Amino acid sequence: MNISRRTLLGSSLLLGASAGLSACGGSKPSPDSPSTPDGGVFPPGKMIMYGYGQPQWLLEYYNPWLERHQDIAKGVTIDMVQNEGEAQARQKLIQAMSAQDYASAADVIQTSRVSLLDMAKNDILVDFTDYLSGIEDKLVPGALSDSAYDGKLYGLPDSVRPQLLFYNQDILDTYGIDAESLSTMDGYLEAGRKLKTDSKGAVQLSQIDPTTLAWRYWGRRGLLPQAGAQIWGDDGSVVFGDSEGTRKALGYLGTLQSEGHLFVTKMFQAPLYDAIKAGKIATFYIGAFFDEFLRGNVADMAGKWRAQPAPVFEDVGTAGAPVIGLFCAVKKPEGQYSALWQQLWNDFQFDAEARQTWTTKMVEENAPYANPIALDLLKDPFWKEPSDFYGGQSFRETEALGLQNSSANLRVTKDDAEADALISPELEKFIAGDQSIDDAIKNAHEALKSRISTTDPK
Amino acid sequence: MLSFARRHGAGYLFIVPFFALFLVFQLFPILWTFYISTQEWSGLGEPESVGLKNFRLLLTDPQFWDATANTLIYWVCGLVFILPLAMGISLLLNKRDLHGLRTFKTLTFLPYVCATVAIGLIFNIMFDTQQGLVNEVLGLVGLDQVGWLTTTTWSKVPVIVLNVWRHTPWFALILLGGLLNIPRDYYEAAKVDGAGAARTFWHITLPSLRPVLMFCMIMITVESWNIFAEPFIMRGPGTSNVSLFQYMYESSFRLFKYGYGAAIGVALTLILALVSIIQLFLMRKDADA
């Protein structure tokens, strides 16, 4: 008996038990909206957070914040539970809630839009509509676009990070390529051709993962929103293969791949960093989050890399779409920390001094961090400071610049996780050389139509 | 009834703990899985009955058939490679006059005790198309690079290699146990009769090991159809090396389609049951012969 089957069956069993137990009444449900206890003081205890990526670095902000707020949160600690990814965090929460194991269920969960939709639909998230609608105009545009379900706002955006172009300045200098020419998709492709010719194939324009991350980084978060592509129509029908934007986006990727401009290797693994260090990859068209991977894994290349907003399709004209990091508070019976989490999140976004102190610490420790999403904070010169890793260029300023003129993200529905699982394999087969990009689009479209057909477009 | 209880009560009492655990942790979840396979459920809220829709979808799902075909290949390769290799190693380990036998035994068993995830990551690096050690070696002997994990043609190979490398020692150990149980007199008698090594192996070792070999075959079958970690860590393009168990896991815990995942589980159970019945039938036939 192995883990996954045990987990599935165990959760089923627990769900059955919970169904019986829930009939017996039991715990007092927590309110829909965050509520501060009488007197504004939170009871001592553990606020459990489910995170993924590298959430432990946030504790370097959260713990000092709790220290500074002993008047309202004496005896409160944060338990950051690291998960492999978004799906595992959601799975853990489902199991804990099903089993009525509220002691280990998250008070706060890092999540994605797809999961938010399902959790909000099933009424296990705290509604932050009143609070968020009051501060929306203070946040970068589009910050709340992933937070809504059925007219209410549930997700507190932790970061809004654009699609960028990272490039190795040394390589561009060696082959006489002006970074300015990479601001359009046509210019980017031309640079790839020049690199290939002049380096005799030793240097490739960019990299692509042979598996699921190709669709995530080049497709869903990259070229498709920039080309104005759609997976779903306004009525929820599948329009993926019929969309002009899809053909433009994936056609472009098809050209890059078939002309040999993409170094095929898995993301985030040693061979990729070896290739970067060996000067085999000139650029990365990817989200701003890649900064932490560059700084962390090729630190010895400090000064060689730069970043700029993602290249644009000239006839569309908009830059990369932002990726929004989300945290939601869980509506668990006897839950007592959603209002505390709201205050903590509020200060993380709006307390300029504390945010700068934390960011400076992250820089010293070569750890990940993102720009704040509060417009006022971003005006401070601190967020334009130069970075040694980027040869004196301000990465923070570049990140802010990347959010300007950004493309709208693809419409995300409750079926998008499955849609990804249907589209991605077809793209992967194209990368593997098994089919043309046109066939990949056609097959993905047919798979979407036969398996999902229509979705709830909300 | 009372006399029956008096006569057999103690016996039943002894098996109660097992059956209690079996009912709660195995039988009920299995029945629940069958039930969930007829539902649409994301893990939250009430499951919605969809009848046999999940099974109909399975039949027309190319990813399911890919995963089934991949798993079938893993099973066949497991039988073809693991058993002979394990047999060879166990025969070596059974040589009492082998120099450094203890060291060799330890080294042989090492792959089985290594964490699959850690080894999988190392294999990922070794089989990388552009930077991997395997392609470096191929280059040294004048061969072209192979897209081990970047092409659908080759992506099953690293998974098979890792699977064989990890499991061979375990089965070698089981076969060694079988070899040690064969009375030495048989071999001495064969030697007196002038039988060579090949004839001795064919007429004494193999027939004596038959029950152990059958056990190994069943174990390889079960483990091959349940293969998960190897293809999960060394994923190739599309569903080119995805196993059935992995597909079940991903449908359930990545896409949160528990009903569909349970339907895959039911299909996997039926396949395993069918294969096991065939193997048991062959074993019985063999025993009767």
CSV table of N, CA and C in Angstrom, one decimal, chain A residues 6 22 81 98 109 118 120 125 142 144 155 158 161 207 218 226 315 317 375 395 412 426 428 445 449:
chain,number,residue,atom,x,y,z
A,6,ARG,N,-3.2,5.4,0.0
A,6,ARG,CA,-3.5,5.5,1.4
A,6,ARG,C,-4.1,6.9,1.7
A,22,SER,N,-20.5,15.8,11.6
A,22,SER,CA,-21.0,17.2,11.4
A,22,SER,C,-22.5,17.2,11.7
A,81,VAL,N,3.7,25.8,7.4
A,81,VAL,CA,3.8,24.4,6.9
A,81,VAL,C,4.2,24.5,5.5
A,98,SER,N,-12.1,17.9,6.2
A,98,SER,CA,-13.0,16.8,6.1
A,98,SER,C,-13.0,16.0,7.4
A,109,ILE,N,-4.0,30.0,3.9
A,109,ILE,CA,-3.5,29.1,2.9
A,109,ILE,C,-3.0,29.9,1.7
A,118,ASP,N,-12.8,26.9,-6.1
A,118,ASP,CA,-13.5,25.7,-5.5
A,118,ASP,C,-13.7,25.9,-4.0
A,120,ALA,N,-13.9,28.8,-2.3
A,120,ALA,CA,-14.9,29.8,-2.1
A,120,ALA,C,-16.3,29.3,-2.3
A,125,LEU,N,-13.8,29.7,2.9
A,125,LEU,CA,-12.8,30.9,2.9
A,125,LEU,C,-13.5,32.1,3.6
A,142,GLY,N,-5.0,45.7,-11.1
A,142,GLY,CA,-5.2,44.2,-11.3
A,142,GLY,C,-4.8,43.4,-10.1
A,144,LEU,N,-6.3,42.6,-7.5
A,144,LEU,CA,-7.4,41.8,-6.9
A,144,LEU,C,-8.1,41.0,-8.0
A,155,GLY,N,-9.3,36.5,-1.7
A,155,GLY,CA,-7.8,36.3,-1.7
A,155,GLY,C,-7.1,37.6,-1.4
A,158,ASP,N,-0.5,38.6,-2.3
A,158,ASP,CA,0.8,38.8,-1.6
A,158,ASP,C,1.8,39.5,-2.5
A,161,ARG,N,3.6,40.0,-9.8
A,161,ARG,CA,4.9,40.0,-10.5
A,161,ARG,C,4.7,39.8,-12.0
A,207,GLN,N,15.5,29.0,-23.1
A,207,GLN,CA,15.4,27.6,-22.6
A,207,GLN,C,13.9,27.3,-22.5
A,218,TRP,N,5.8,29.4,-20.7
A,218,TRP,CA,5.8,30.0,-22.1
A,218,TRP,C,4.4,30.2,-22.5
A,226,GLN,N,-0.2,37.6,-23.7
A,226,GLN,CA,0.4,38.7,-24.5
A,226,GLN,C,-0.2,38.7,-25.9
A,315,ASP,N,1.7,44.2,-32.9
A,315,ASP,CA,0.3,44.5,-33.2
A,315,ASP,C,-0.7,44.4,-32.1
A,317,GLY,N,0.7,45.0,-28.6
A,317,GLY,CA,1.2,46.1,-27.9
A,317,GLY,C,1.3,46.1,-26.4
A,375,LEU,N,0.8,51.2,-4.1
A,375,LEU,CA,1.3,52.2,-5.0
A,375,LEU,C,2.2,53.2,-4.2
A,395,PHE,N,16.7,46.0,-10.2
A,395,PHE,CA,15.8,45.0,-10.5
A,395,PHE,C,14.4,45.4,-10.1
A,412,VAL,N,-9.5,32.5,-15.9
A,412,VAL,CA,-9.3,31.2,-15.1
A,412,VAL,C,-10.7,30.7,-14.6
A,426,GLU,N,0.1,18.1,-25.1
A,426,GLU,CA,0.2,18.3,-26.6
A,426,GLU,C,1.3,19.2,-27.0
A,428,GLU,N,4.0,19.5,-25.1
A,428,GLU,CA,5.2,18.7,-24.8
A,428,GLU,C,5.6,17.8,-25.9
A,445,HIS,N,-7.3,21.4,-28.5
A,445,HIS,CA,-8.6,22.0,-28.7
A,445,HIS,C,-9.6,20.8,-28.7
A,449,LYS,N,-12.5,20.0,-25.9
A,449,LYS,CA,-14.0,19.9,-26.2
A,449,LYS,C,-14.5,18.6,-25.8
